[in-house]
Coordinates of C-alpha atoms and ligand atoms in Angstrom, one line a residue:
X1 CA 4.4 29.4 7.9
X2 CA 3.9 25.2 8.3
X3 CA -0.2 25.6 8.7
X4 CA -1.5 22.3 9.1
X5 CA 1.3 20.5 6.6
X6 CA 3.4 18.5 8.7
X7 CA 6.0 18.3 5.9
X8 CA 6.8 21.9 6.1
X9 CA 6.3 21.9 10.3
X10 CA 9.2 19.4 9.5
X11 CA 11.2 21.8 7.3
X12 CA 10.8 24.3 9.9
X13 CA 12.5 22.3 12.3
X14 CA 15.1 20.7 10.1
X15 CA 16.1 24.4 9.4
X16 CA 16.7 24.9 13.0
X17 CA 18.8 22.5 14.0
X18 CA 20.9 23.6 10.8
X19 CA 19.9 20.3 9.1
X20 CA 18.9 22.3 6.2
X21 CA 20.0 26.0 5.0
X22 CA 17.6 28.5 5.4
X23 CA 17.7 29.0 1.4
X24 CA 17.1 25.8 1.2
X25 CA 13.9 25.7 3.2
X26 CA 12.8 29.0 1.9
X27 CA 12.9 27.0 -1.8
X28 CA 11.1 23.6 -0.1
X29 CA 8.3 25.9 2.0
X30 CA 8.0 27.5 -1.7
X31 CA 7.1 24.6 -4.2
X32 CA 5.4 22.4 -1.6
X33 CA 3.3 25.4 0.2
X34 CA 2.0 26.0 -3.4
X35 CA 1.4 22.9 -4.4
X36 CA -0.2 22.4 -1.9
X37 CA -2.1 25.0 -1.2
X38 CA -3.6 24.9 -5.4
X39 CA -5.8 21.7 -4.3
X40 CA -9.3 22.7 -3.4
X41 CA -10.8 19.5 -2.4
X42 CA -13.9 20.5 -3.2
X43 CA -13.7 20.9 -6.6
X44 CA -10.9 19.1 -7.9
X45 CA -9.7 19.8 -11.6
X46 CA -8.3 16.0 -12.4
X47 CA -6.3 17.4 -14.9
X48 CA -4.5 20.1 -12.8
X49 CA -3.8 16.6 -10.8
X50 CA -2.1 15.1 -13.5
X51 CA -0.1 18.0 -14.0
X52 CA 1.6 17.5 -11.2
X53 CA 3.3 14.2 -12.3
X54 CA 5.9 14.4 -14.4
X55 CA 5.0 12.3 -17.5
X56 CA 2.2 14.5 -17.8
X57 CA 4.5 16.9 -19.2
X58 CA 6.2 14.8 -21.6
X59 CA 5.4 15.2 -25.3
X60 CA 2.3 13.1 -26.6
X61 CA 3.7 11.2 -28.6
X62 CA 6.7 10.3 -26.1
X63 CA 4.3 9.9 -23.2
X64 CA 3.9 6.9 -21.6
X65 CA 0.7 6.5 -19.5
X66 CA 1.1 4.8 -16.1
X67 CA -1.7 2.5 -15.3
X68 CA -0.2 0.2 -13.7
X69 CA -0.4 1.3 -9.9
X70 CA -0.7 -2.5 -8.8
X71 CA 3.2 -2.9 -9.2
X72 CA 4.7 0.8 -9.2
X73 CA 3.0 4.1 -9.2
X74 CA 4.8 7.6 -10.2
X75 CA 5.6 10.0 -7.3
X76 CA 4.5 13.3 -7.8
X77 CA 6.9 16.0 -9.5
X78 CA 7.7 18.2 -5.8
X79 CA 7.8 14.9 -3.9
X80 CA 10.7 13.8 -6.5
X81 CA 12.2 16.9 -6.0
X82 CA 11.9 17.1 -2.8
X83 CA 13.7 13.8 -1.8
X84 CA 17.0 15.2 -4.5
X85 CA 16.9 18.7 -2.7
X86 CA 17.3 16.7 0.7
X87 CA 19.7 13.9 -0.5
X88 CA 22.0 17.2 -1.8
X89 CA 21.5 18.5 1.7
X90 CA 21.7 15.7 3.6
X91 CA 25.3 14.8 1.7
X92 CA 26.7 17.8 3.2
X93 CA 26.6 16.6 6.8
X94 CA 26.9 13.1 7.7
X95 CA 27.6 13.7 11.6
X96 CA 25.7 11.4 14.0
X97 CA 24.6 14.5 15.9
X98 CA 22.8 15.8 13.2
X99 CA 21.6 12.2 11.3
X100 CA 20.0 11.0 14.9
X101 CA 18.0 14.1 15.2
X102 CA 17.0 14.9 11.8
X103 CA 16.1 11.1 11.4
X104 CA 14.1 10.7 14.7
X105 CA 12.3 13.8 13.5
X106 CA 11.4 12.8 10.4
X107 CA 10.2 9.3 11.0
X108 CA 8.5 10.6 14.1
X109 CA 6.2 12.7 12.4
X110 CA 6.1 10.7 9.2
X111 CA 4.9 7.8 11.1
X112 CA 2.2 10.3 12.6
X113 CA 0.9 11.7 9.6
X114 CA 0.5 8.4 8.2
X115 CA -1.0 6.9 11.5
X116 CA -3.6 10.2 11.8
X117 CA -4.9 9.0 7.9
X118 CA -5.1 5.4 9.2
X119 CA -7.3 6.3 11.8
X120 CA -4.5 5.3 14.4
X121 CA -4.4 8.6 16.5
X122 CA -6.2 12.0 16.5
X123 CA -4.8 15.0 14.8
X124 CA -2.6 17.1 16.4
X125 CA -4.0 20.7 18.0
X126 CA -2.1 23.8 16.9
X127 CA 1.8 23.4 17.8
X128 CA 1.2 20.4 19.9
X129 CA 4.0 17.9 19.6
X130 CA 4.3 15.1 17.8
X131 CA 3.9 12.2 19.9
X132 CA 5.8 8.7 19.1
X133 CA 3.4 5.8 17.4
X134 CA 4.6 2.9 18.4
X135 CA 1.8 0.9 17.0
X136 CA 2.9 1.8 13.4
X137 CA 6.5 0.6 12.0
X138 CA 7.6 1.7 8.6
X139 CA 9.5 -0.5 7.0
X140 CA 11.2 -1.3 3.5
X141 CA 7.7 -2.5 1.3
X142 CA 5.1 -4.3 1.6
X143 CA 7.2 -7.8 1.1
X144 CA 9.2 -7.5 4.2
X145 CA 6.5 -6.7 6.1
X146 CA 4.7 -9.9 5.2
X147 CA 7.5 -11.7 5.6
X148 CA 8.1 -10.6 9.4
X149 CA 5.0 -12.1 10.2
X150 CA 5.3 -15.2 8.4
X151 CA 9.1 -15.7 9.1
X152 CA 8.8 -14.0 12.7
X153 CA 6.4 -16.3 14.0
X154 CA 7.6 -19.2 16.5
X155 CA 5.2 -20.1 19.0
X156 CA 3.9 -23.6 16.7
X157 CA 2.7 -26.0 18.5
X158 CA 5.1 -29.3 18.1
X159 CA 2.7 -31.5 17.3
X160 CA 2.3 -29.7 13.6
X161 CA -1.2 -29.8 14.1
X162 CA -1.8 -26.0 14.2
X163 CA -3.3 -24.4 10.7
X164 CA -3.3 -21.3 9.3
X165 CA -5.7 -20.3 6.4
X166 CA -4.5 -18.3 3.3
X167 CA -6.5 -17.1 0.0
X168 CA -5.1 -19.4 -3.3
X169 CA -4.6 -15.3 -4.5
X170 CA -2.2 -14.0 -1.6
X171 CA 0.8 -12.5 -2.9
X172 CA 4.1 -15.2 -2.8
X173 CA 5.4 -13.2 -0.1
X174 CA 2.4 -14.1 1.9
X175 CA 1.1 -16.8 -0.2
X176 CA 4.7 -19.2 -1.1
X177 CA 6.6 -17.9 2.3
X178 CA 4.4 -19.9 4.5
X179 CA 6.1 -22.9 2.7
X180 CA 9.2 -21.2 3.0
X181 CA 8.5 -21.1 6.6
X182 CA 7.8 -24.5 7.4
X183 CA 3.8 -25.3 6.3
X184 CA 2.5 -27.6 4.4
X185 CA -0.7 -28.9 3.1
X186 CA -3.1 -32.0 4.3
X187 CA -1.7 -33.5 1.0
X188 CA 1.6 -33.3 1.5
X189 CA 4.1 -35.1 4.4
X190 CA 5.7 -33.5 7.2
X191 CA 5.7 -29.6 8.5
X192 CA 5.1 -27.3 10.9
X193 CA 1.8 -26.3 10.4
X194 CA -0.8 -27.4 8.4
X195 CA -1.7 -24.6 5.5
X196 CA -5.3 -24.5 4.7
X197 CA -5.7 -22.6 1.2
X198 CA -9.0 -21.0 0.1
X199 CA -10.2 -21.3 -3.2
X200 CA -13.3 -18.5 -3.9
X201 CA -16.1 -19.7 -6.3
X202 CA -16.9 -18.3 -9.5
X203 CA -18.7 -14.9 -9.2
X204 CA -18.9 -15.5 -5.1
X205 CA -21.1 -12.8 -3.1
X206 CA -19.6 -11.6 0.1
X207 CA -21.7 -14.0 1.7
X208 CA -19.1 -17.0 -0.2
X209 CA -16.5 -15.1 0.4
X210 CA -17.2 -15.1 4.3
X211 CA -18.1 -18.7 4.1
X212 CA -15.2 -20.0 2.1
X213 CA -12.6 -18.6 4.5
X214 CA -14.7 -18.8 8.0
X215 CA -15.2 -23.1 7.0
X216 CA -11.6 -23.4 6.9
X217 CA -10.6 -21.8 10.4
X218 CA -10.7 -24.1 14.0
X219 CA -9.5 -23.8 17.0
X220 CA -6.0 -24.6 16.0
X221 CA -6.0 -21.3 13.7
X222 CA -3.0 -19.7 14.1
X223 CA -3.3 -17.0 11.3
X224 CA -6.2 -16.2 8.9
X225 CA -4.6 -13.8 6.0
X226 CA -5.3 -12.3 2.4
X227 CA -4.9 -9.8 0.1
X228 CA -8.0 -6.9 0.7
X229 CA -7.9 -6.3 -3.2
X230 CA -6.0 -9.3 -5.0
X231 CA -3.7 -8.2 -7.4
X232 CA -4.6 -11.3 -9.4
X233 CA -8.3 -11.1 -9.9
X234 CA -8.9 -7.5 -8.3
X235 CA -11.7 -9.1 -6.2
X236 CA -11.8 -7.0 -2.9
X237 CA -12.8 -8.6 0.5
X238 CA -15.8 -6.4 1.4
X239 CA -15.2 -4.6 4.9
X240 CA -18.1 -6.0 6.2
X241 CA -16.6 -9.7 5.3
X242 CA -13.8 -8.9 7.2
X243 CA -15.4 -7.4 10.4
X244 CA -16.8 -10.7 10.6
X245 CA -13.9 -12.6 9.9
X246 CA -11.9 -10.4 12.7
X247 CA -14.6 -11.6 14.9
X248 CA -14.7 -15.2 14.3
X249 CA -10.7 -14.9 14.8
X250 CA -10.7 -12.9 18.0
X251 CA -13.1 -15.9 19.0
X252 CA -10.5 -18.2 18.1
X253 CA -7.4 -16.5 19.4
X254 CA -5.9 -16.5 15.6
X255 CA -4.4 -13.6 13.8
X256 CA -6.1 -11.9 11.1
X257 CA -3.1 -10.3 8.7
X258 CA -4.3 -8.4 5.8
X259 CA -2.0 -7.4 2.9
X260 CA -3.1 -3.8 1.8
X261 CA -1.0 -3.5 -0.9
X262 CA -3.4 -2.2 -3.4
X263 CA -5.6 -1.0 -0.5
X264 CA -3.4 1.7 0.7
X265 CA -3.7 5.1 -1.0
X266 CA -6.2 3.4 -2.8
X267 CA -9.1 3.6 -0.5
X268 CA -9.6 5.2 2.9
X269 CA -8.3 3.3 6.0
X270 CA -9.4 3.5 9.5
X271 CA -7.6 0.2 11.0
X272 CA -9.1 -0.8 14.1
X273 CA -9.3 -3.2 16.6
X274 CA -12.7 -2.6 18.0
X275 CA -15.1 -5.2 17.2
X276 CA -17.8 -2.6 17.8
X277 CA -16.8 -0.1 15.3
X278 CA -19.1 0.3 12.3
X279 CA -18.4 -3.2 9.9
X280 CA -18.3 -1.1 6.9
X281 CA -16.3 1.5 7.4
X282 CA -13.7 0.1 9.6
X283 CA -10.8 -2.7 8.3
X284 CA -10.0 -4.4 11.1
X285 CA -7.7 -6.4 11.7
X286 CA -3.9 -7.3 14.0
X287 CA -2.0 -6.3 11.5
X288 CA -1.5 -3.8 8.1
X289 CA 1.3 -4.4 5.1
X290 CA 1.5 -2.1 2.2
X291 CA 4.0 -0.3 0.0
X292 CA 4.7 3.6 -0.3
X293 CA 5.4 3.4 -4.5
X294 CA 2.1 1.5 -5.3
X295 CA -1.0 3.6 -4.4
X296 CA 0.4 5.8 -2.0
X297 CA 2.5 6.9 -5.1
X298 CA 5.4 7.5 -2.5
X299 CA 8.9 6.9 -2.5
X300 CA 10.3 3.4 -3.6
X301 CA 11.7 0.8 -0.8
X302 CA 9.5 2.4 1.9
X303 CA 6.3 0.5 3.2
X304 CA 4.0 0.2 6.6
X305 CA 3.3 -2.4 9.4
X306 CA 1.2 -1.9 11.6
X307 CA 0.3 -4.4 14.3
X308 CA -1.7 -4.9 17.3
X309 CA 0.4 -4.7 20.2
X310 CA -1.1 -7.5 21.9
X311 CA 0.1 -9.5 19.4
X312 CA 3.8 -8.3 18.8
X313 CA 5.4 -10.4 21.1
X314 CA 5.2 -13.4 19.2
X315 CA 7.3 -12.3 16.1
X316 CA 11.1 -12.2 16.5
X317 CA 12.4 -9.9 13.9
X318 CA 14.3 -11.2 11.5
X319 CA 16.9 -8.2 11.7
X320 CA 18.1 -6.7 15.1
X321 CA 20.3 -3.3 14.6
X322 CA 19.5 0.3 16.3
X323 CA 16.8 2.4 15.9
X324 CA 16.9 5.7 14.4
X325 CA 18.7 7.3 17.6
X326 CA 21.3 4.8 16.4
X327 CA 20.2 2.8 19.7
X328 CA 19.9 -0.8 20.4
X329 CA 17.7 -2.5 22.9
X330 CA 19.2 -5.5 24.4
X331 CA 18.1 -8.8 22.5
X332 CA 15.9 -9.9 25.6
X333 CA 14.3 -6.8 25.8
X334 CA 12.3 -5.7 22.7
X335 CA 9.7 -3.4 22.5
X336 CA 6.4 -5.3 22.6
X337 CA 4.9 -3.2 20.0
X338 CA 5.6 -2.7 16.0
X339 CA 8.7 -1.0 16.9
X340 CA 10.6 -4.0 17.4
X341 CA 10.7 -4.1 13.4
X342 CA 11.8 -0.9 12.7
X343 CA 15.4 -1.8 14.1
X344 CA 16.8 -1.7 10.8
X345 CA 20.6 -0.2 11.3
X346 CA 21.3 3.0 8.6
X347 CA 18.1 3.9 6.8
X348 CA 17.4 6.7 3.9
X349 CA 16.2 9.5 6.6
X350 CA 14.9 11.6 2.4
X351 CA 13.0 8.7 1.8
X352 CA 11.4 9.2 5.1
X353 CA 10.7 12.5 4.5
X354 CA 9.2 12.1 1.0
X355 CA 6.5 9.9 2.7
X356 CA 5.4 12.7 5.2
X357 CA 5.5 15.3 2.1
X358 CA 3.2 12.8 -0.5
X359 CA 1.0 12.4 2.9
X360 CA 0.4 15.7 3.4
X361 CA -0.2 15.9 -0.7
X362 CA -2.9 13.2 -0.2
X363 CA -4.4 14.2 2.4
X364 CA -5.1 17.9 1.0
X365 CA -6.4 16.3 -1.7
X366 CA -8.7 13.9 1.0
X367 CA -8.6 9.9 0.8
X368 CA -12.1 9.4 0.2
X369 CA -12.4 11.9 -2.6
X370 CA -9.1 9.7 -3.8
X371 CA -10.7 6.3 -3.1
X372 CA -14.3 7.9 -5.3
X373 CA -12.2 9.0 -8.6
X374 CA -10.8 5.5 -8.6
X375 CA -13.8 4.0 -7.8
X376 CA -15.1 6.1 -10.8
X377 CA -12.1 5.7 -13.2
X378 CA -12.4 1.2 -12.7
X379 CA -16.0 0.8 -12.9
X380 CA -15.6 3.1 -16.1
X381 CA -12.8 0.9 -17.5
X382 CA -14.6 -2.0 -16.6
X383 CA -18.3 -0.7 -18.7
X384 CA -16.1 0.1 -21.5
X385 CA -14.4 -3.5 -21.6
X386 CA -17.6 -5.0 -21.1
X387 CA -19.8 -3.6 -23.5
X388 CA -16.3 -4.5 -26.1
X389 CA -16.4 -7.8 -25.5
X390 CA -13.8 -8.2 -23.2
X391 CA -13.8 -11.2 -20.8
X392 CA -13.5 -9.6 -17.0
X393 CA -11.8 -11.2 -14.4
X394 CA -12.5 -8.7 -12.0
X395 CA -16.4 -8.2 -10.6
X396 CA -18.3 -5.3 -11.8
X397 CA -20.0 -4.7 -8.4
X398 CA -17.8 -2.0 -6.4
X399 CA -18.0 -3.8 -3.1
X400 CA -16.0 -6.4 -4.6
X401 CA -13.8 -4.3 -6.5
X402 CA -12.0 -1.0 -6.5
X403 CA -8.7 0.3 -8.4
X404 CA -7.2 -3.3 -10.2
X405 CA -9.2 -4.3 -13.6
X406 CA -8.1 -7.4 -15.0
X407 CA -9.2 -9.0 -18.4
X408 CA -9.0 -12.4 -20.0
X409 CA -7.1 -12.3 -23.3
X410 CA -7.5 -14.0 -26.1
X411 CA -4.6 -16.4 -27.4
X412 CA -3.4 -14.6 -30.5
X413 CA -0.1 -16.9 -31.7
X414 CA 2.3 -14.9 -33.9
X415 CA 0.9 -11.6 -32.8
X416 CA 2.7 -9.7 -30.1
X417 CA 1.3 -10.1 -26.2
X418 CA -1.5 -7.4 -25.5
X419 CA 0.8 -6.5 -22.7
X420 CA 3.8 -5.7 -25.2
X421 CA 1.7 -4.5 -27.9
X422 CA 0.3 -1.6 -25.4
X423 CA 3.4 -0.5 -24.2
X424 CA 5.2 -0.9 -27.6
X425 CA 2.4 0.9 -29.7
X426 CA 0.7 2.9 -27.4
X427 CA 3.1 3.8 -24.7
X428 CA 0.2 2.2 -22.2
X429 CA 2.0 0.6 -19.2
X430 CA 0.4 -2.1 -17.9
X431 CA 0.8 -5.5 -16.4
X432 CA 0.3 -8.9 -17.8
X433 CA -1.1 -10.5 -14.6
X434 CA -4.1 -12.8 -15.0
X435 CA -4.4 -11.7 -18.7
X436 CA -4.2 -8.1 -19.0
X437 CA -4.1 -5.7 -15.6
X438 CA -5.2 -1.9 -15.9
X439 CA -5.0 -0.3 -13.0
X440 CA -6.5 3.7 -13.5
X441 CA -5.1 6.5 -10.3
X442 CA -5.8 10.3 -9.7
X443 CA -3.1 10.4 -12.6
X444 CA -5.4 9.5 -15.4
X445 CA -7.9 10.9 -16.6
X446 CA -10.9 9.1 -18.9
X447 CA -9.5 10.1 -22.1
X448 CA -6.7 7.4 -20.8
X449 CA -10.0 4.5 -20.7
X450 CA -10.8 5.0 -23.8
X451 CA -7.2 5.0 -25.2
X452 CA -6.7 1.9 -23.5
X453 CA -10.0 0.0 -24.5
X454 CA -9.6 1.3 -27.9
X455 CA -6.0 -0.4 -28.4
X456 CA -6.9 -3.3 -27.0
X457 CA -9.8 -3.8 -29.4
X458 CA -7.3 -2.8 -32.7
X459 CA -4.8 -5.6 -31.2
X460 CA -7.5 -7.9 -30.8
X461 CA -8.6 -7.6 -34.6
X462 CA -5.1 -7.5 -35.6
X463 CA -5.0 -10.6 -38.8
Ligands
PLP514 C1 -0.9 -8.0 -2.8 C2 0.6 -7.7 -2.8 N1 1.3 -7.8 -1.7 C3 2.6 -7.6 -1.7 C4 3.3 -7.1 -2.8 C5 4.7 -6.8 -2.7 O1 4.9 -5.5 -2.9 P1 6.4 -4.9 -2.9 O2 7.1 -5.4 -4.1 O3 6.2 -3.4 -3.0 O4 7.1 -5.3 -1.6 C6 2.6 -6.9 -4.0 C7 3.2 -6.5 -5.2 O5 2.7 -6.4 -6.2 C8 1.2 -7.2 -4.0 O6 0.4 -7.0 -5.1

């Protein structure tokens, strides 16, 4: 019955410990074995895709088109209903016996399935069980995982003399926090650390890019960290740049953090720590942040950490509760691995299980033919702007770039924002960040390009 889906290998055991009724699993095993089981990866039909999101069902002229996957994506229809089929189920018993099991399980295997796509540990032979990643902590989004490294970390030296360098497009939680926490710049008086922040040139190659960061780092480099795609600019750190980068920091004993926010789902992700494995392929680094509702399109206030495990020990969590067996490890005793953040007290075990169900929904449809469309769908956005006159922010070449677009805008006083003007006239949502931000997923299709470059150009010649 579960083939390889973990999601319904879940159900399966969920029925058995009486977690779930069995009508209820008959109707889950139903609509997700079907759904997924209508991908053939190798000849996908984009616009069967679409039709498994919900606003693709919506009238035309009520329809509003998501393309803004920087800040929020849609989950798919069956992963929606999924997560209300459990919450119903879940309502009906709210005994510890049953919670502590059914929420080990899930996050056991949802932290698997997730870890397997990151390239974090083999998959599983036939009815092997689903060993516990420890390596792998999933957390509440993408912001409180940046903020466990930047508030978690202790060890500065007192003389305020240690650095740590950060790109001038890091998000606030990992570009403003290390203010929060205590840093400060050459300029200004006082703090804990120094904070060293990168400004890229105009139009830089990866070579600049490599450059403009490895100048700033010494020997009293504590953390080297930035956005793999910015969600200001959409310039992407090549792989390659930060292979090298990972090296120079290795050499220096600093931690190299990369925010995937608009990385994960977005692109495929082997994480790795092996300075050997191939530079292009591989993003290595000592530690992973992303959110489940961007790319992944997965349930909201769920999100990943991962984090080298020779490097956990110096963060103290910021919250200290039991674990999902409702278990608490004494204060002095943490797990040194990425565990010690996942002791987060009472969690939403059906938003746990959504993740494993919109994995197993990505990975039939395959990461790399997910990361190509995109691919495909941006640099088409970005031709189409182009050739209309519209000022990119965001470079054309796809090594520096993937799945955010963002244009200049003209000032147009007394005329509605572009941003508005979409969404008002055109039911296009977008984002207003560095000018105008269009971020095309699986979702859209390229009649959704043009519609978007074609409003743009009828605001822009608005009197
Ligand atoms: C690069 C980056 N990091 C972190 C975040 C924070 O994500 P979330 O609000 O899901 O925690 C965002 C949100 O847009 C982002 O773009």
């Amino acid at each position: 019955m579960s083939g390889n889906y973990t999601s319904l290998r879940l159900f399966e055991e969920l029925r058995d410990a009486g977690v779930i009724s069995k009508d209820v699993f008959n109707d889950l095993c139903d609509k997700l074995g079907r759904l997924l089981k209508k991908i053939d990866s190798t000849e996908i039909n984009w616009s069967d895709i679409r039709d498994e999101w919900d606003f693709a069902h919506v009238p035309e002229t009520e329809r509003v088109i998501p393309m803004n996957a920087a800040n929020l994506c849609p989950a798919p229809t069956e992963v929606v209903e999924a997560i209300n089929t459990f919450r119903t189920e879940y309502n009906k018993n709210v005994s510890q016996q049953e919670r502590t099991a059914a929420g080990a399980l899930a996050i056991q295997d949802a932290r698997y399935a997730i870890a397997e796509e990151l390239g974090l540990v083999e998959p599983l032979g036939d009815g092997e069980p689903v060993p516990d990643v420890v390596d792998l902590a999933i957390v509440r989004n993408a912001s409180e995982a940046n903020n466990a490294l930047n508030a978690g970390y202790s060890p500065w030296n007192p003389d305020g003399l240690d650095n740590i360098v950060i790109w001038n497009e890091n998000h606030p939680t990992n570009y403003d926090a290390w203010w929060l926490r205590g840093g400060r710049t050459a300029n200004e008086e006082g703090g804990l650390f120094e904070i060293r922040v990168v400004t890229l040139p105009e139009n830089a190659s990866s070579e600049e890019i490599e450059t403009a960061f490895a100048s700033q780092m010494n020997e009293r480099t504590k953390f080297l960290t930035f956005t793999e795609t910015s969600n200001v600019s959409g310039i992407r750190i090549p792989r390659s740049v930060i292979s090298n980068l990972f090296k120079k920091a290795n050499e220096l004993s600093c931690h190299l953090h990369v925010d995937g926010a608009q990385t994960w789902g977005a692109q495929k992700v082997q994480l790795s720590l092996d300075e050997a494995a191939d530079e292009n392929t591989f993003l290595k680094c000592h530690s992973f942040s992303a959110s489940s509702h961007k790319w992944f399109c997965g349930p909201k206030e769920t999100g990943i950490l991962y984090m080298d495990p020779s490097k956990a020990a110096n963060f103290t969590p910021s919250i200290f509760a039991y674990d999902y067996k409702i278990t608490i490890p004494k204060w002095n005793e943490l797990p040194n691995s990425a565990r010690r953040f996942e002791l987060l007290g009472q969690r939403d075990d059906v938003n746990i299980v959504a993740m494993l169900v919109e994995q197993d929904f990505l990975t039939e449809i395959g990461q790399e033919v997910i990361e190509e469309r995109i691919k495909y769908l941006a640099t088409n956005l970005k031709t189409e702007l182009q050739e209309n006159d519209w000022d990119l922010t965001t470079p054309l070449d796809e090594n520096l770039s993937h799945g955010v677009v963002i244009s200049k805008v003209p000032d147009k006083p007394g005329q509605p924002s572009l941003y508005d003007y979409l969404y008002d006239q055109h039911r296009i949502a977008t984002s207003s960040s560095g000018g105008i931000r269009i971020c095309p997923h699986i979702y859209n299709l390229e009649e959704d390009i043009d519609k978007v470059v074609s409003a743009m150009n009828t605001w822009r010649n608005l009197p």
